[in-house]
CSV table of C-alpha atoms in Angstrom, one decimal:
chain,number,residue,atom,x,y,z
A,1,MET,CA,-8.7,-4.4,-1.5
A,2,MET,CA,-5.3,-6.0,-1.4
A,3,LEU,CA,-2.5,-4.5,0.7
A,4,SER,CA,1.2,-5.2,0.3
A,5,LYS,CA,1.2,-7.9,3.1
A,6,MET,CA,-1.7,-9.7,1.3
A,7,HIS,CA,0.1,-9.7,-2.0
A,8,TYR,CA,3.2,-11.1,-0.3
A,9,ALA,CA,1.2,-13.8,1.4
A,10,ALA,CA,-0.4,-14.8,-1.9
A,11,GLU,CA,2.9,-14.8,-3.8
A,12,LEU,CA,4.6,-16.9,-1.1
A,13,ALA,CA,1.7,-19.3,-1.1
A,14,ALA,CA,1.9,-19.6,-4.9
A,15,LYS,CA,5.5,-20.6,-4.5
A,16,GLY,CA,4.4,-23.5,-2.4
A,17,HIS,CA,5.3,-22.1,1.0
A,18,THR,CA,3.0,-22.6,4.0
A,19,VAL,CA,1.7,-19.2,5.0
A,20,TYR,CA,-0.1,-18.1,8.2
A,21,PHE,CA,-1.6,-14.7,7.7
A,22,VAL,CA,-2.6,-12.9,11.0
A,23,ASN,CA,-5.3,-10.3,10.5
A,24,PRO,CA,-5.1,-7.0,12.4
A,25,PRO,CA,-7.2,-7.0,15.6
A,26,ARG,CA,-10.9,-6.7,15.0
A,27,GLN,CA,-13.8,-7.0,17.5
A,28,SER,CA,-16.0,-10.1,16.9
A,29,SER,CA,-18.5,-12.3,18.7
A,30,ASN,CA,-16.0,-15.2,18.8
A,31,LYS,CA,-15.2,-16.2,22.4
A,32,GLU,CA,-11.5,-16.7,21.5
A,33,ASN,CA,-9.1,-13.8,21.1
A,34,VAL,CA,-7.2,-15.8,18.5
A,35,TYR,CA,-8.9,-18.2,16.1
A,36,ILE,CA,-8.7,-19.6,12.5
A,37,ASN,CA,-10.8,-17.8,9.9
A,38,ASP,CA,-12.3,-20.7,8.1
A,39,SER,CA,-14.7,-18.7,6.0
A,40,ILE,CA,-12.0,-18.1,3.3
A,41,ALA,CA,-10.2,-21.1,1.7
A,42,ILE,CA,-6.9,-20.3,-0.1
A,43,PRO,CA,-4.3,-23.0,-0.9
A,44,HIS,CA,-1.3,-22.9,1.4
A,45,ILE,CA,-2.7,-20.0,3.4
A,46,THR,CA,-4.3,-20.2,6.9
A,47,ILE,CA,-5.9,-16.9,7.9
A,48,ILE,CA,-5.9,-16.2,11.7
A,49,ASN,CA,-8.2,-13.6,13.2
A,50,THR,CA,-7.3,-11.7,16.4
A,51,GLN,CA,-9.4,-9.5,18.7
A,52,PRO,CA,-8.1,-6.3,20.2
A,53,VAL,CA,-6.1,-6.4,23.5
A,54,LYS,CA,-8.4,-4.9,26.2
A,55,GLN,CA,-7.1,-1.4,27.0
A,56,GLY,CA,-4.3,-2.1,24.6
A,57,LEU,CA,-3.4,1.4,23.6
A,58,LEU,CA,-3.2,2.5,27.3
A,59,LEU,CA,-1.2,-0.5,28.3
A,60,ARG,CA,1.2,-0.4,25.3
A,61,HIS,CA,2.3,3.1,26.2
A,62,LYS,CA,2.0,3.3,30.0
A,63,PHE,CA,2.7,-0.3,31.0
A,64,PRO,CA,4.7,-1.9,28.1
A,65,GLY,CA,5.9,-4.8,30.2
A,66,LEU,CA,2.3,-5.9,31.0
A,67,TYR,CA,1.3,-5.3,27.4
A,68,ARG,CA,4.0,-7.6,26.2
A,69,GLN,CA,2.8,-10.3,28.6
A,70,LEU,CA,-0.7,-10.0,27.3
A,71,THR,CA,0.4,-10.2,23.6
A,72,LYS,CA,2.5,-13.2,24.6
A,73,SER,CA,-0.7,-15.1,25.2
A,74,TYR,CA,-1.7,-14.2,21.6
A,75,VAL,CA,1.7,-15.4,20.3
A,76,LYS,CA,1.3,-18.7,22.2
A,77,LYS,CA,-2.1,-19.4,20.5
A,78,ILE,CA,-0.8,-18.4,17.1
A,79,LYS,CA,2.2,-20.7,17.4
A,80,LYS,CA,-0.1,-23.5,18.4
A,81,ILE,CA,-2.0,-23.1,15.1
A,82,THR,CA,1.3,-23.1,13.2
A,83,GLY,CA,2.5,-26.3,14.9
A,84,ASN,CA,5.0,-24.3,17.0
A,85,SER,CA,7.5,-24.0,14.2
A,86,ILE,CA,8.0,-20.7,12.2
A,87,ASP,CA,10.9,-20.4,9.8
A,88,GLU,CA,10.3,-16.7,9.0
A,89,LEU,CA,8.2,-14.1,10.7
A,90,TRP,CA,7.3,-11.1,8.5
A,91,CYS,CA,5.9,-8.6,11.0
A,92,PHE,CA,3.9,-5.8,9.4
A,93,ASN,CA,2.2,-4.8,12.7
A,94,PRO,CA,4.7,-3.6,15.3
A,95,ASN,CA,1.8,-1.7,16.9
A,96,MET,CA,0.3,-5.0,17.9
A,97,PHE,CA,3.4,-7.1,18.4
A,98,THR,CA,6.0,-5.0,20.0
A,99,ALA,CA,8.2,-8.0,20.8
A,100,PRO,CA,8.2,-10.1,17.6
A,101,LYS,CA,11.0,-12.4,19.0
A,102,GLN,CA,8.3,-13.9,21.2
A,103,PHE,CA,7.4,-16.0,18.2
A,104,LYS,CA,10.8,-17.6,18.3
A,105,ALA,CA,11.0,-17.8,14.5
A,106,LYS,CA,14.3,-18.7,12.9
A,107,LYS,CA,14.4,-15.3,11.2
A,108,THR,CA,12.4,-12.3,12.3
A,109,LEU,CA,11.8,-9.4,9.8
A,110,LEU,CA,10.2,-6.2,10.8
A,111,MET,CA,8.4,-4.8,7.7
A,112,LEU,CA,8.1,-1.0,8.3
A,113,TYR,CA,5.6,-0.2,5.5
A,114,ASP,CA,4.2,2.7,7.4
A,115,PHE,CA,6.1,5.3,9.3
A,116,TYR,CA,4.9,4.9,12.9
A,117,LYS,CA,6.8,6.6,15.7
A,118,GLY,CA,7.0,5.5,19.4
A,119,LYS,CA,9.1,3.7,21.9
A,120,HIS,CA,7.1,0.5,21.2
A,121,ILE,CA,8.3,0.6,17.5
A,122,GLU,CA,11.8,1.2,18.6
A,123,ALA,CA,11.5,-1.8,20.9
A,124,ALA,CA,10.1,-3.9,18.0
A,125,CYS,CA,13.1,-2.9,15.9
A,126,LYS,CA,15.6,-4.0,18.6
A,127,ASN,CA,13.6,-7.2,19.0
A,128,SER,CA,14.0,-8.2,15.3
A,129,ASP,CA,16.8,-9.6,13.2
A,130,ALA,CA,16.4,-7.1,10.4
A,131,LEU,CA,14.3,-4.2,9.1
A,132,ILE,CA,12.7,-3.8,5.6
A,133,SER,CA,10.9,-0.7,4.4
A,134,ILE,CA,9.5,0.9,1.2
A,135,THR,CA,9.9,4.5,2.4
A,136,HIS,CA,13.2,6.2,3.1
A,137,VAL,CA,11.4,8.2,5.8
A,138,ALA,CA,11.0,5.1,8.0
A,139,TYR,CA,14.2,3.5,6.8
A,140,ASP,CA,16.4,6.5,7.7
A,141,PHE,CA,14.7,7.1,11.0
A,142,TYR,CA,15.0,3.5,12.3
A,143,LYS,CA,18.5,3.0,11.0
A,144,ARG,CA,19.6,3.9,14.6
A,145,ALA,CA,18.4,0.5,15.7
A,146,ASP,CA,21.6,-0.7,14.2
A,147,LYS,CA,20.0,-3.7,12.5
A,148,PRO,CA,20.6,-5.1,9.0
A,149,SER,CA,18.1,-3.1,6.8
A,150,LEU,CA,16.8,-3.2,3.3
A,151,LEU,CA,15.0,-0.5,1.3
A,152,LEU,CA,12.7,-1.8,-1.3
A,153,SER,CA,10.2,-0.4,-3.8
A,154,HIS,CA,6.6,-1.4,-3.4
A,155,GLY,CA,5.7,-4.6,-5.3
A,156,LEU,CA,3.6,-5.1,-8.5
A,157,ALA,CA,0.9,-7.8,-8.4
A,158,GLY,CA,1.0,-10.5,-11.1
A,159,SER,CA,-2.3,-9.4,-12.6
A,160,PHE,CA,-0.7,-6.1,-13.6
A,161,ALA,CA,2.6,-7.7,-14.6
A,162,VAL,CA,0.9,-10.1,-17.1
A,163,ILE,CA,-0.9,-7.2,-18.9
A,164,ALA,CA,2.2,-5.1,-18.9
A,165,GLU,CA,4.3,-7.9,-20.4
A,166,GLU,CA,1.7,-8.5,-23.1
A,167,LYS,CA,1.7,-4.8,-23.9
A,168,LEU,CA,5.5,-4.8,-24.5
A,169,LYS,CA,5.2,-8.0,-26.5
A,170,LYS,CA,2.6,-6.6,-28.8
A,171,ASN,CA,4.1,-3.1,-28.9
A,172,ASN,CA,0.6,-1.8,-28.0
A,173,PHE,CA,1.0,1.8,-26.8
A,174,ILE,CA,-2.2,3.7,-27.2
A,175,VAL,CA,-1.9,7.4,-26.6
A,176,GLN,CA,-5.5,8.2,-26.0
A,177,HIS,CA,-8.5,5.8,-25.9
A,178,GLY,CA,-11.3,8.2,-27.0
A,179,LYS,CA,-12.3,11.8,-27.6
A,180,LYS,CA,-12.8,12.4,-23.9
A,181,ILE,CA,-9.7,12.1,-21.7
A,182,LYS,CA,-10.0,9.6,-18.9
A,183,ILE,CA,-8.0,10.1,-15.7
A,184,GLY,CA,-7.7,7.4,-13.1
A,185,TYR,CA,-7.1,7.2,-9.4
A,186,THR,CA,-7.0,4.1,-7.2
A,187,GLY,CA,-7.0,3.9,-3.4
A,188,ASN,CA,-8.9,4.6,-0.2
A,189,LEU,CA,-11.0,7.7,-0.7
A,190,LEU,CA,-11.1,8.1,3.1
A,191,ARG,CA,-7.4,7.9,3.6
A,192,HIS,CA,-6.2,10.9,5.6
A,193,GLY,CA,-3.2,11.4,3.3
A,194,MET,CA,-5.2,12.1,0.2
A,195,ASN,CA,-5.4,15.8,-0.6
A,196,THR,CA,-9.2,16.0,-1.2
A,197,LEU,CA,-9.3,19.8,-1.4
A,198,LEU,CA,-6.8,19.7,-4.4
A,199,ALA,CA,-8.7,16.8,-6.0
A,200,LYS,CA,-12.0,18.8,-5.7
A,201,LYS,CA,-10.4,21.8,-7.4
A,202,LEU,CA,-9.0,19.6,-10.1
A,203,ILE,CA,-12.3,18.1,-11.0
A,204,GLU,CA,-14.2,21.4,-10.8
A,205,LYS,CA,-11.6,23.1,-13.1
A,206,ASN,CA,-11.7,20.3,-15.7
A,207,PRO,CA,-15.3,19.4,-16.5
A,208,GLN,CA,-14.3,18.2,-19.9
A,209,VAL,CA,-12.3,15.4,-18.4
A,210,GLU,CA,-13.7,12.1,-17.1
A,211,PHE,CA,-12.3,11.1,-13.7
A,212,HIS,CA,-12.4,7.4,-12.6
A,213,PHE,CA,-12.0,6.3,-9.0
A,214,TRP,CA,-11.4,2.8,-7.7
A,215,GLY,CA,-11.3,1.8,-4.0
A,216,PRO,CA,-13.2,2.0,-0.7
A,217,ASP,CA,-15.6,4.9,-0.7
A,218,SER,CA,-17.4,4.3,2.6
A,219,LEU,CA,-16.6,3.4,6.2
A,220,LYS,CA,-18.3,0.0,5.8
A,221,GLU,CA,-15.7,-2.8,5.6
A,222,ASN,CA,-13.0,-0.3,5.0
A,223,ASN,CA,-10.0,-2.6,5.6
A,224,VAL,CA,-7.3,-0.3,4.2
A,225,SER,CA,-6.8,2.2,6.9
A,226,GLY,CA,-8.7,0.7,9.9
A,227,LEU,CA,-10.9,3.7,10.0
A,228,SER,CA,-13.6,3.9,12.5
A,229,GLU,CA,-14.4,7.5,11.6
A,230,ALA,CA,-13.5,9.9,8.8
A,231,SER,CA,-13.0,13.7,8.8
A,232,GLN,CA,-15.9,15.8,7.7
A,233,GLN,CA,-13.7,17.0,4.9
A,234,HIS,CA,-13.3,13.5,3.5
A,235,LEU,CA,-17.0,12.7,3.9
A,236,ASP,CA,-17.9,16.0,2.1
A,237,PHE,CA,-15.5,15.0,-0.7
A,238,LEU,CA,-17.2,11.7,-1.1
A,239,GLN,CA,-20.6,13.4,-1.5
A,240,PHE,CA,-19.0,15.8,-4.1
A,241,LEU,CA,-17.7,12.8,-6.1
A,242,LYS,CA,-21.1,11.1,-6.0
A,243,LYS,CA,-22.9,14.2,-7.3
A,244,SER,CA,-20.3,15.1,-10.0
A,245,ASP,CA,-21.3,14.4,-13.6
A,246,SER,CA,-17.6,14.0,-14.6
A,247,VAL,CA,-16.8,11.3,-12.0
A,248,VAL,CA,-17.2,7.5,-12.2
A,249,LEU,CA,-16.9,5.6,-8.9
A,250,HIS,CA,-16.0,1.9,-9.4
A,251,GLY,CA,-15.7,0.9,-5.7
A,252,VAL,CA,-13.5,-2.0,-4.6
A,253,LYS,CA,-12.6,-4.5,-7.3
A,254,ALA,CA,-10.7,-7.8,-7.3
A,255,VAL,CA,-7.0,-7.3,-8.4
A,256,ASN,CA,-7.5,-8.8,-11.8
A,257,GLU,CA,-10.6,-6.7,-12.5
A,258,LEU,CA,-8.8,-3.5,-11.4
A,259,ALA,CA,-5.7,-4.3,-13.5
A,260,GLU,CA,-8.0,-4.8,-16.6
A,261,GLU,CA,-10.1,-1.7,-16.0
A,262,MET,CA,-7.2,0.6,-15.4
A,263,GLN,CA,-5.9,0.0,-19.0
A,264,ALA,CA,-8.7,2.2,-20.4
A,265,MET,CA,-7.2,5.3,-18.7
A,266,ASP,CA,-5.2,8.0,-20.5
A,267,ALA,CA,-3.4,9.2,-17.4
A,268,PHE,CA,-3.4,8.8,-13.7
A,269,ILE,CA,-3.2,11.2,-10.7
A,270,PHE,CA,-1.5,10.9,-7.4
A,271,LEU,CA,-2.7,13.5,-4.8
A,272,TYR,CA,-1.2,13.0,-1.3
A,273,SER,CA,-0.3,15.7,1.2
A,274,ALA,CA,3.1,15.4,2.9
A,275,LYS,CA,1.5,17.0,6.0
A,276,THR,CA,-1.2,14.5,6.6
A,277,ASP,CA,0.0,11.2,5.0
A,278,ILE,CA,1.6,8.8,7.5
A,279,ASN,CA,4.7,8.4,5.2
A,280,ALA,CA,4.9,12.1,4.3
A,281,ALA,CA,3.8,11.2,0.8
A,282,SER,CA,7.1,9.6,0.1
A,283,ASN,CA,5.9,6.5,-1.7
A,284,SER,CA,2.7,4.6,-2.5
A,285,HIS,CA,1.7,1.2,-3.6
A,286,LYS,CA,-0.6,2.6,-6.4
A,287,ILE,CA,2.3,4.3,-8.2
A,288,LEU,CA,3.8,1.0,-9.5
A,289,GLU,CA,0.3,-0.1,-10.7
A,290,TYR,CA,0.0,3.2,-12.6
A,291,LEU,CA,3.5,2.8,-14.1
A,292,SER,CA,2.6,-0.7,-15.3
A,293,THR,CA,0.0,0.7,-17.6
A,294,GLY,CA,2.6,2.9,-19.3
A,295,LYS,CA,0.4,6.0,-19.0
A,296,ALA,CA,1.5,9.4,-17.7
A,297,ILE,CA,1.2,10.0,-14.0
A,298,ILE,CA,0.6,13.6,-12.8
A,299,SER,CA,1.5,13.8,-9.1
A,300,THR,CA,2.2,16.0,-6.2
A,301,PHE,CA,5.8,15.6,-4.8
A,302,VAL,CA,6.8,12.0,-4.1
A,303,SER,CA,10.3,11.9,-2.6
A,304,GLN,CA,10.9,8.2,-3.5
A,305,TYR,CA,10.7,9.1,-7.2
A,306,GLN,CA,12.3,12.5,-7.2
A,307,TYR,CA,15.5,11.4,-9.0
A,308,ASN,CA,13.8,9.9,-12.1
A,309,THR,CA,11.4,11.1,-14.8
A,310,LEU,CA,8.8,8.4,-14.5
A,311,LEU,CA,6.3,10.8,-12.9
A,312,VAL,CA,5.3,14.3,-13.9
A,313,MET,CA,5.7,15.9,-10.5
A,314,SER,CA,4.7,19.4,-9.5
A,315,LYS,CA,7.0,21.1,-7.0
A,316,ASP,CA,4.2,22.1,-4.8
A,317,GLU,CA,0.4,21.9,-4.6
A,318,ALA,CA,0.0,25.4,-6.0
A,319,SER,CA,1.5,24.3,-9.3
A,320,PHE,CA,-0.3,21.0,-9.6
A,321,LEU,CA,-3.3,22.3,-11.5
A,322,ALA,CA,-1.0,23.9,-14.1
A,323,THR,CA,1.0,20.7,-14.4
A,324,PHE,CA,-2.1,18.7,-15.0
A,325,GLU,CA,-3.4,21.0,-17.7
A,326,LYS,CA,0.0,20.9,-19.4
A,327,VAL,CA,0.1,17.1,-19.5
A,328,ILE,CA,-3.5,16.5,-20.7
A,329,SER,CA,-3.1,19.1,-23.5
A,330,SER,CA,0.0,17.3,-24.7
A,331,LEU,CA,-0.9,13.6,-24.2
A,332,PRO,CA,0.9,12.5,-27.5
A,333,GLU,CA,4.1,13.8,-26.0
A,334,TYR,CA,3.7,12.4,-22.5
A,335,ASN,CA,2.2,9.0,-23.6
A,336,ALA,CA,4.8,8.5,-26.4
A,337,PRO,CA,5.8,4.8,-26.8
A,338,GLU,CA,9.3,5.4,-25.5
A,339,PHE,CA,8.0,6.9,-22.3
A,340,GLN,CA,5.4,4.1,-21.9
A,341,LYS,CA,8.1,1.5,-22.3
A,342,LYS,CA,10.3,3.1,-19.6
A,343,ARG,CA,7.4,3.2,-17.1
A,344,ILE,CA,6.4,-0.4,-17.8
A,345,ALA,CA,10.0,-1.6,-17.6
A,346,PHE,CA,10.4,0.0,-14.1
A,347,ALA,CA,7.2,-1.6,-12.9
A,348,LEU,CA,8.2,-5.0,-14.1
A,349,GLU,CA,11.5,-4.8,-12.3
A,350,ASN,CA,9.6,-4.6,-9.0
A,351,THR,CA,7.0,-7.4,-9.1
A,352,TYR,CA,6.2,-9.2,-5.9
A,353,HIS,CA,8.0,-12.2,-7.3
A,354,THR,CA,11.2,-10.1,-7.8
A,355,GLN,CA,10.9,-8.4,-4.4
A,356,ILE,CA,10.6,-11.8,-2.7
A,357,GLU,CA,13.8,-12.9,-4.4
A,358,ARG,CA,15.5,-9.7,-3.2
A,359,ILE,CA,14.3,-10.4,0.4
A,360,ASN,CA,15.5,-14.0,0.2
A,361,ARG,CA,19.0,-12.8,-0.8
A,362,PHE,CA,18.9,-10.3,2.0
A,363,ILE,CA,17.8,-12.9,4.6
A,364,LYS,CA,20.8,-15.1,3.7
A,365,THR,CA,23.1,-12.2,4.8
A,366,ILE,CA,21.6,-11.9,8.3
C-alpha cells in the first residue's frame, strides 16, 4: 500500500531523478544494518533497507548524543551507497534520523507528515533547512523552530488523476451505479485513528447499503502503521467486517487497481477520531483519492477541509449517522454533476506532479 513518501519517490524517479529510498527500520536476518534491497527493481530508484538501532528508543530519549553517534554510522553507510553526494534530502522519519544534517545534503527538508512530539523532533527541525507538512497541527506546532516552512495538501497519484481527467473530458458523472448503494472506504483497518465503533454502528444501522473496504486488514506485512500489535477493539472490528453480509473486503491492491475499483462507488466515508488519530483527524491521504472520483464524501470533522464544501461533514460523532442517512437518501443532489466537477477539479490541483513543482519553487527560496 503506497504511502506519500513512496508516491513522491515514484514521481521523482519518473521525472528522471536518481532516487534513494530508505525504508523504515525492520528486523531481518541480514548481517548488515544498512543494505540495498535488490529484490525490487524500479528504474531510477535504489531501495535501502535498515535495521533498528539496538535499544534505540531508550537511547534516543535518555542519551540523545550517543543515539546521534549510532545513527551517524547508518548515515555513513547510506551515503556510501549514494556515492557520497546528495542534492536534496527529504526526511520523512525524524524519529530515526534526529540530525538529518549528518547527510550533508545540499538542501535538507524535514517532511512532517505525521504529528510526532518530542525533543528529538524539535532537534530534527533545528537540524534542517526547511519544514514541509500536510497538516496544520504539525505545521503550527513546529513553526517555533523558526525555519522556512510550507503547508501542502496531500498528493494525488497519477492513476487517479488519469481517470479523473478522462471523466471531465467525457462529462461522465454517474449519480448511482445500481439499485444498491455502494459506500467505499480505503486505508489501514488497524490504524488507531479509525473510529471503529462508529463504523460498526453505521454498518449495523444500514443493512441495505453495500460497504466496500480496501487496505491492510491483518497484522501480516502491515507496512502502513508499523504495527506489531493491534487493540482488541480493532481486531474485533475486523472479525465483525468479515462476518457481515453487507461488507466486501478487497484487501491491499496496486494503486492502478485501487483507482479503477473505487470508481464503482456511489459515495465514500471518512471515519477518524480526533482523540486517537496521530494528526487529530486534521487531514488524510485518502480524501484526495475520494475527491478524484467526484463522489460525495460523508465524514467526521476534518479541520484541513473545514472552510470548503467538498466534504459533507458532521459536527460531531453523534450526528454522523444522521448525516450519512441524509446523503444516501439524496444522492442525486449530492452527486450532481456540478458538485462532482468541483471535487475532481480540487483533486487535480494537488497531484504529486503539482506538489513537486510547489516544493521545487519553495526550495529555491531557501
